[in-house]
Tab-separated table of C-alpha atoms and ligand atoms in Angstrom:
chain	number	residue	atom	x	y	z
A	1	MET	CA	118.775	106.156	73.008
A	2	THR	CA	115.133	106.607	73.911
A	3	LYS	CA	114.084	110.218	73.753
A	4	VAL	CA	112.006	111.799	76.511
A	5	ILE	CA	109.086	113.654	74.995
A	6	GLN	CA	107.217	114.813	78.102
A	7	THR	CA	107.705	114.958	81.858
A	8	ILE	CA	105.590	115.650	84.894
A	9	ALA	CA	106.592	115.740	88.585
A	10	VAL	CA	104.098	114.933	91.333
A	11	ARG	CA	104.276	114.363	95.069
A	12	LYS	CA	105.344	110.780	95.722
A	13	PRO	CA	102.234	108.565	95.449
A	14	ASP	CA	100.661	106.336	98.102
A	15	ASP	CA	98.731	103.110	97.612
A	16	TRP	CA	95.582	103.156	99.740
A	17	HIS	CA	94.748	99.452	99.242
A	18	LEU	CA	97.433	96.777	98.991
A	19	HIS	CA	97.795	93.038	99.620
A	20	LEU	CA	101.340	92.041	100.526
A	21	ARG	CA	100.737	88.538	101.996
A	22	THR	CA	103.479	87.039	104.198
A	23	GLY	CA	106.733	85.063	103.976
A	24	ARG	CA	108.270	84.432	100.571
A	25	ILE	CA	105.554	86.210	98.596
A	26	LEU	CA	105.887	89.282	100.831
A	27	LYS	CA	109.638	89.284	100.350
A	28	GLU	CA	109.353	89.217	96.550
A	29	VAL	CA	106.423	91.599	95.991
A	30	LEU	CA	107.167	94.241	98.620
A	31	LYS	CA	109.992	95.964	96.713
A	32	TYR	CA	107.643	96.961	93.888
A	33	SER	CA	105.548	98.922	96.381
A	34	SER	CA	108.360	100.218	98.559
A	35	SER	CA	110.261	101.612	95.564
A	36	ASN	CA	107.314	103.403	93.973
A	37	PHE	CA	105.082	104.466	96.858
A	38	GLY	CA	105.628	106.424	100.067
A	39	ARG	CA	103.003	104.537	102.055
A	40	ALA	CA	100.433	101.816	101.582
A	41	ILE	CA	97.352	100.699	103.462
A	42	ILE	CA	98.046	97.025	104.125
A	43	MET	CA	95.092	94.669	103.848
A	44	PRO	CA	94.528	92.346	106.818
A	45	ASN	CA	93.018	89.330	104.992
A	46	LEU	CA	95.808	86.920	105.876
A	47	ASP	CA	95.124	83.349	106.894
A	48	PRO	CA	94.387	83.731	109.808
A	49	PRO	CA	93.329	87.383	109.458
A	50	VAL	CA	94.904	90.314	111.313
A	51	VAL	CA	92.258	90.850	113.984
A	52	THR	CA	94.176	92.218	116.989
A	53	THR	CA	96.591	95.094	117.439
A	54	GLN	CA	99.275	92.640	118.504
A	55	GLN	CA	98.817	90.693	115.260
A	56	ALA	CA	99.047	93.963	113.316
A	57	LYS	CA	102.299	94.837	115.116
A	58	ASN	CA	103.769	91.431	114.313
A	59	TYR	CA	102.748	91.717	110.671
A	60	CYS	CA	104.133	95.270	110.497
A	61	ASN	CA	107.494	94.050	111.826
A	62	GLN	CA	107.567	91.282	109.222
A	63	ILE	CA	107.011	93.882	106.501
A	64	LEU	CA	109.602	96.309	107.916
A	65	ASP	CA	112.190	93.506	107.949
A	66	PHE	CA	111.850	93.012	104.207
A	67	ILE	CA	111.917	96.648	103.031
A	68	PRO	CA	115.142	97.236	101.070
A	69	LYS	CA	117.371	99.681	103.003
A	70	GLU	CA	117.447	102.270	100.235
A	71	HIS	CA	113.628	102.490	100.090
A	72	ASP	CA	111.633	105.014	102.092
A	73	PHE	CA	108.280	103.310	102.663
A	74	LYS	CA	105.789	103.160	105.511
A	75	PRO	CA	103.253	100.347	105.829
A	76	LEU	CA	99.962	101.593	107.300
A	77	MET	CA	98.378	98.711	109.183
A	78	THR	CA	94.680	97.823	109.332
A	79	LEU	CA	92.512	95.428	111.324
A	80	PHE	CA	90.118	92.822	109.974
A	81	LEU	CA	86.675	93.424	111.513
A	82	THR	CA	84.751	90.478	112.937
A	83	GLU	CA	81.483	90.359	114.846
A	84	ASP	CA	83.634	89.680	117.934
A	85	SER	CA	86.230	92.428	117.445
A	86	ASP	CA	87.311	94.039	120.711
A	87	ILE	CA	86.738	97.801	120.642
A	88	ARG	CA	89.251	98.410	123.458
A	89	ASP	CA	91.958	96.670	121.467
A	90	ILE	CA	91.085	98.732	118.382
A	91	GLU	CA	91.141	101.943	120.476
A	92	GLU	CA	94.518	100.986	121.914
A	93	GLY	CA	95.938	100.288	118.438
A	94	VAL	CA	94.702	103.643	117.143
A	95	LYS	CA	96.083	105.479	120.200
A	96	GLU	CA	99.466	103.821	119.720
A	97	GLY	CA	99.473	104.927	116.086
A	98	ILE	CA	99.629	101.337	114.789
A	99	ILE	CA	96.107	101.053	113.407
A	100	ASN	CA	95.113	103.365	110.561
A	101	ALA	CA	91.806	101.823	109.509
A	102	VAL	CA	89.478	98.898	110.083
A	103	LYS	CA	88.394	96.728	107.155
A	104	LEU	CA	84.925	95.272	106.823
A	105	TYR	CA	84.658	92.186	104.636
A	106	PRO	CA	81.220	90.619	104.272
A	107	ALA	CA	81.884	86.958	105.205
A	108	GLY	CA	82.838	84.949	102.128
A	109	ALA	CA	83.039	87.965	99.793
A	110	THR	CA	86.647	87.303	98.735
A	111	THR	CA	90.040	85.746	99.586
A	112	ASN	CA	90.328	84.775	103.296
A	113	SER	CA	87.155	86.575	104.296
A	114	GLU	CA	85.327	83.627	105.899
A	115	ASN	CA	85.709	85.253	109.332
A	116	GLY	CA	84.220	88.509	108.113
A	117	VAL	CA	80.888	90.054	109.021
A	118	ARG	CA	77.796	87.906	108.438
A	119	ASN	CA	75.212	90.389	109.608
A	120	ILE	CA	76.198	94.040	109.393
A	121	SER	CA	73.660	95.098	112.013
A	122	LYS	CA	75.602	92.992	114.517
A	123	VAL	CA	78.561	95.371	114.217
A	124	TYR	CA	76.610	98.643	114.339
A	125	LYS	CA	77.570	99.214	117.978
A	126	LEU	CA	81.254	98.623	117.215
A	127	LEU	CA	81.093	100.881	114.181
A	128	GLU	CA	79.471	103.633	116.204
A	129	LYS	CA	82.456	103.536	118.541
A	130	ILE	CA	84.893	103.398	115.609
A	131	SER	CA	83.262	106.584	114.293
A	132	PHE	CA	84.767	108.437	117.282
A	133	LEU	CA	88.315	107.175	116.694
A	134	GLY	CA	89.160	109.348	113.700
A	135	ILE	CA	90.038	106.412	111.453
A	136	PRO	CA	88.053	105.312	108.422
A	137	LEU	CA	86.143	102.090	107.966
A	138	LEU	CA	87.228	100.442	104.716
A	139	ILE	CA	84.516	98.386	103.063
A	140	HIS	CA	84.644	95.544	100.568
A	141	GLY	CA	81.241	96.457	99.189
A	142	GLU	CA	79.735	93.265	97.809
A	143	ALA	CA	76.624	91.411	98.946
A	144	THR	CA	77.355	87.715	99.334
A	145	GLN	CA	74.057	85.829	99.092
A	146	SER	CA	74.534	83.188	96.402
A	147	LYS	CA	71.224	84.054	94.725
A	148	ILE	CA	72.527	87.514	93.773
A	149	ASP	CA	74.036	87.758	90.309
A	150	VAL	CA	77.808	88.172	90.632
A	151	PHE	CA	77.748	91.341	88.531
A	152	ASP	CA	75.104	92.930	90.806
A	153	ARG	CA	76.809	92.300	94.135
A	154	GLU	CA	78.279	95.757	94.512
A	155	SER	CA	75.074	97.614	93.678
A	156	VAL	CA	73.030	95.374	96.014
A	157	PHE	CA	75.526	96.015	98.814
A	158	VAL	CA	75.326	99.771	98.321
A	159	THR	CA	71.524	99.754	98.380
A	160	GLU	CA	70.928	97.190	101.093
A	161	SER	CA	73.887	97.711	103.428
A	162	LEU	CA	75.867	100.886	102.779
A	163	ILE	CA	72.995	103.348	102.522
A	164	PRO	CA	71.323	102.067	105.753
A	165	LEU	CA	74.706	102.039	107.537
A	166	ARG	CA	75.406	105.649	106.588
A	167	LYS	CA	71.921	106.705	107.684
A	168	ARG	CA	72.422	105.002	111.026
A	169	ILE	CA	75.989	106.264	111.683
A	170	PRO	CA	76.422	109.411	109.567
A	171	ASN	CA	79.663	110.398	111.319
A	172	LEU	CA	81.444	107.185	110.386
A	173	ARG	CA	84.131	107.956	107.831
A	174	ILE	CA	84.024	105.313	105.119
A	175	VAL	CA	86.118	104.326	102.119
A	176	LEU	CA	84.187	102.213	99.648
A	177	GLU	CA	87.039	100.139	98.283
A	178	HIS	CA	87.775	99.287	94.636
A	179	ILE	CA	84.518	100.607	93.178
A	180	THR	CA	83.518	99.075	89.860
A	181	THR	CA	80.256	100.695	88.779
A	182	LYS	CA	78.927	104.025	87.562
A	183	ASP	CA	76.277	103.767	90.270
A	184	SER	CA	78.916	103.569	93.004
A	185	ALA	CA	80.904	106.444	91.519
A	186	ASP	CA	77.750	108.602	91.336
A	187	TYR	CA	76.708	107.665	94.869
A	188	VAL	CA	80.131	108.535	96.290
A	189	LEU	CA	80.300	111.796	94.373
A	190	ASP	CA	76.852	112.863	95.568
A	191	SER	CA	77.457	111.960	99.206
A	192	ASP	CA	78.840	114.109	102.031
A	193	GLN	CA	82.475	114.358	103.145
A	194	ASN	CA	82.309	111.103	105.138
A	195	LEU	CA	82.413	108.880	102.082
A	196	ALA	CA	85.215	108.407	99.560
A	197	ALA	CA	86.295	105.583	97.250
A	198	THR	CA	89.414	103.897	95.986
A	199	ILE	CA	89.730	102.901	92.343
A	200	THR	CA	92.182	100.299	91.015
A	201	PRO	CA	94.258	100.668	87.836
A	202	HIS	CA	92.846	97.391	86.494
A	203	HIS	CA	89.212	98.505	86.807
A	204	LEU	CA	90.173	101.568	84.739
A	205	ILE	CA	91.581	99.300	82.021
A	206	ILE	CA	89.599	96.070	81.740
A	207	ASN	CA	85.888	95.448	81.383
A	208	ARG	CA	84.029	92.181	81.853
A	209	ASN	CA	84.729	91.067	78.289
A	210	SER	CA	88.461	91.089	79.057
A	211	MET	CA	88.048	87.893	81.100
A	212	PHE	CA	86.739	85.961	78.114
A	213	ILE	CA	88.613	87.111	74.986
A	214	GLY	CA	89.300	83.964	72.931
A	215	GLY	CA	89.046	81.805	76.067
A	216	ILE	CA	89.036	82.241	79.824
A	217	ARG	CA	91.642	84.721	81.115
A	218	PRO	CA	92.248	83.928	84.779
A	219	HIS	CA	94.709	86.773	85.260
A	220	TYR	CA	91.887	89.263	84.750
A	221	TYR	CA	89.743	87.591	87.420
A	222	CYS	CA	89.435	89.772	90.496
A	223	LEU	CA	86.780	90.795	92.980
A	224	PRO	CA	84.723	92.818	92.569
A	225	LEU	CA	84.541	91.622	88.961
A	226	ALA	CA	85.165	94.144	86.208
A	227	LYS	CA	81.796	95.307	84.840
A	228	ARG	CA	80.436	96.554	81.502
A	229	GLU	CA	82.313	99.116	79.417
A	230	LEU	CA	79.966	101.914	80.481
A	231	HIS	CA	81.077	101.372	84.076
A	232	ARG	CA	84.769	101.393	83.153
A	233	LEU	CA	84.240	104.704	81.362
A	234	ALA	CA	82.465	106.123	84.427
A	235	LEU	CA	85.390	105.064	86.642
A	236	ILE	CA	87.830	106.789	84.288
A	237	LYS	CA	85.710	109.909	84.476
A	238	ALA	CA	85.669	109.761	88.290
A	239	ALA	CA	89.403	109.108	88.671
A	240	THR	CA	90.444	111.817	86.223
A	241	SER	CA	87.858	114.355	87.435
A	242	GLY	CA	90.074	115.782	90.163
A	243	SER	CA	87.313	115.174	92.741
A	244	SER	CA	88.891	114.688	96.160
A	245	LYS	CA	86.556	111.730	96.791
A	246	PHE	CA	88.479	109.345	94.555
A	247	PHE	CA	91.998	108.062	95.073
A	248	LEU	CA	94.297	105.226	94.109
A	249	GLY	CA	94.116	101.853	95.814
A	250	THR	CA	95.833	99.347	93.552
A	251	ASP	CA	94.280	96.292	95.257
A	252	SER	CA	97.371	94.563	93.921
A	253	ALA	CA	96.749	91.009	95.108
A	254	PRO	CA	99.406	88.414	94.238
A	255	HIS	CA	98.499	84.735	93.854
A	256	PHE	CA	100.721	81.974	92.468
A	257	ASP	CA	100.020	81.244	88.799
A	258	HIS	CA	99.118	77.606	89.452
A	259	LEU	CA	96.411	78.805	91.868
A	260	LYS	CA	94.982	81.229	89.326
A	261	GLU	CA	95.280	78.915	86.298
A	262	ASN	CA	93.197	76.366	88.129
A	263	ALA	CA	89.780	74.682	87.930
A	264	CYS	CA	88.778	76.954	90.822
A	265	GLY	CA	91.132	79.894	90.422
A	266	CYS	CA	91.820	82.622	92.986
A	267	ALA	CA	90.635	86.215	92.561
A	268	GLY	CA	93.288	88.905	92.428
A	269	ILE	CA	95.463	90.902	90.041
A	270	PHE	CA	99.113	91.653	90.811
A	271	SER	CA	99.624	95.119	89.372
A	272	THR	CA	102.212	96.969	91.471
A	273	PRO	CA	105.185	96.761	89.054
A	274	ASN	CA	103.397	98.762	86.351
A	275	ALA	CA	100.484	100.421	88.186
A	276	LEU	CA	101.893	103.948	87.966
A	277	SER	CA	102.887	103.636	84.300
A	278	CYS	CA	99.366	102.399	83.508
A	279	LEU	CA	97.838	105.371	85.322
A	280	ALA	CA	100.037	107.939	83.585
A	281	HIS	CA	98.971	106.366	80.270
A	282	ILE	CA	95.259	106.626	81.138
A	283	PHE	CA	95.462	110.187	82.440
A	284	GLU	CA	97.410	111.220	79.343
A	285	GLN	CA	94.782	109.677	77.083
A	286	GLU	CA	92.081	111.589	78.931
A	287	LEU	CA	94.106	114.808	78.597
A	288	ALA	CA	94.063	114.905	82.401
A	289	LEU	CA	97.740	114.590	83.348
A	290	GLU	CA	97.400	117.668	85.542
A	291	LYS	CA	94.875	115.698	87.693
A	292	LEU	CA	97.174	112.681	88.146
A	293	GLU	CA	98.774	114.064	91.306
A	294	LYS	CA	95.418	114.479	93.025
A	295	PHE	CA	94.427	110.880	92.304
A	296	ILE	CA	97.706	109.156	93.194
A	297	SER	CA	99.311	111.487	95.751
A	298	LEU	CA	97.015	114.081	97.338
A	299	ASN	CA	93.395	112.947	97.767
A	300	GLY	CA	94.070	109.805	99.785
A	301	ALA	CA	96.390	111.483	102.287
A	302	ARG	CA	93.835	114.211	102.780
A	303	TYR	CA	91.002	111.773	103.429
A	304	TYR	CA	93.112	109.856	105.951
A	305	GLY	CA	94.160	113.147	107.593
A	306	LEU	CA	97.848	112.534	106.857
A	307	PRO	CA	100.412	114.917	105.378
A	308	VAL	CA	101.365	114.392	101.755
A	309	ASN	CA	104.780	112.841	101.074
A	310	LYS	CA	107.732	115.236	101.126
A	311	SER	CA	109.557	113.892	98.088
A	312	TYR	CA	108.396	113.693	94.468
A	313	THR	CA	108.046	111.276	91.583
A	314	LYS	CA	108.989	112.324	88.094
A	315	PHE	CA	107.155	110.718	85.180
A	316	SER	CA	108.814	110.789	81.766
A	317	LYS	CA	107.276	109.707	78.506
A	318	MET	CA	109.634	107.726	76.306
A	319	ASN	CA	109.233	107.293	72.561
A	320	THR	CA	109.856	103.567	72.742
A	321	PRO	CA	107.852	101.248	74.985
A	322	LYS	CA	109.076	100.377	78.434
A	323	GLU	CA	110.093	96.787	79.176
A	324	THR	CA	107.903	95.389	81.939
A	325	PRO	CA	108.259	91.978	83.604
A	326	LYS	CA	105.572	89.482	82.550
A	327	LYS	CA	106.056	87.367	85.668
A	328	ILE	CA	108.040	87.421	88.870
A	329	ASN	CA	109.465	84.294	90.473
A	330	VAL	CA	108.921	83.209	94.051
A	331	GLY	CA	111.056	80.122	94.563
A	332	GLU	CA	109.795	77.545	92.065
A	333	ASN	CA	106.493	79.428	91.653
A	334	SER	CA	105.594	82.445	89.536
A	335	ILE	CA	103.186	85.360	89.800
A	336	THR	CA	101.884	87.027	86.638
A	337	VAL	CA	102.110	90.815	86.447
A	338	PHE	CA	99.022	92.684	85.236
A	339	ASP	CA	99.137	93.117	81.477
A	340	PRO	CA	97.177	96.227	80.500
A	341	GLY	CA	97.021	95.049	76.879
A	342	PHE	CA	98.820	98.148	75.573
A	343	SER	CA	102.427	99.315	75.528
A	344	LEU	CA	103.653	101.404	78.424
A	345	PHE	CA	105.631	104.522	77.573
A	346	TRP	CA	105.689	106.271	80.946
A	347	GLU	CA	108.668	105.739	83.212
A	348	HIS	CA	108.971	107.198	86.689
A	349	LYS	CA	111.658	107.779	89.250
A	350	ASN	CA	111.831	109.186	92.761
A	351	ILE	CA	113.267	112.677	93.101
A	352	ARG	CA	113.883	114.811	96.179
A	353	ASP	CA	112.598	118.163	94.941
A	354	LYS	CA	110.152	119.153	92.296
A	355	ASN	CA	112.638	121.023	90.116
B	1	LIG	O1	90.523	90.202	93.665
B	1	LIG	C1	90.683	90.334	94.865
B	1	LIG	N1	91.717	89.761	95.507
B	1	LIG	N2	89.795	91.041	95.555
B	1	LIG	C2	89.835	91.103	96.892
B	1	LIG	O2	88.973	91.736	97.457
B	1	LIG	C3	90.848	90.365	97.657
B	1	LIG	C4	92.026	90.086	96.857
B	1	LIG	C5	92.940	89.044	97.479
B	1	LIG	O3	93.244	89.151	98.681
B	1	LIG	O4	93.382	88.138	96.775
B	2	LIG	ZN1	91.741	94.036	98.245
């Protein structure tokens, strides 16, 4: 029998940045989110992207169809912003309670983002109107010009696009998604209440060396790329600080193994099955377990203006490592689960009340 050596109960967590895809992948990956999280912000970078409220409704229904009956999970839908997005449609979607955020991808920055924004000044007018809707703008913050070094793309975006945008529309509520640098963490921390950031479990665990240990490691390839160790340490400091500006967005992004282990492999790390165990491990190591609830369950809901979940999640530390799946199968294909490179000792289960 494994002995429990420590427990902690927190409000049920939410995932403020999640890729679920569609069809067979959706069916297989969804249960890992719907069992562990109360809600998730669903990314709209499908092929074709989710641009209209009607498309978001259709996608939402697809997701709802696949949620196992015993799970209590709400998908929070988002729209993919283009230079031609229709503000009346966005307004309608927000009024109907379907649309919870709009996502800005610089064109070409990542998976299925070709229809994203080429010139941010072209969407200023739209963004000004979005600033009155009470929903946040979610930003994939990477500059895309090919001349920019891939490791500098986030910092160039912050300097050249985010800072001017925030000067121009200070009332726009923004989430800078999946931050990867100390500079971003410092900028977010020093800014006013209209800027917050999500942080992924994998950017708290891997640095840029992790992609190249003994050979190329495609399952650690994601965008934005993991950066130097000093940045990883700064992200850990931010996440475990208790600051309300930082919250969990797993950016769990499943791709088939043959498309990642490929001459031109896809970016994305599928982390949902062990994301919470990884986080409990990190917060424990930082002697910050009492801040875990803020990062995974409280800060995000507050920034989105939503109530926290009613039920709880109980974490228990076991004295023998937890078995985690290495891969999941989708028909004849497989998807590799994020391997943190250390044993996981923290289990968790959903409970109704705290005690
Ligand atoms: O690594 C990533 N994968 N980063 C993103 O921004 C998108 C995601 C995906 O959709 O595969
Ligand atoms: Zn993402």
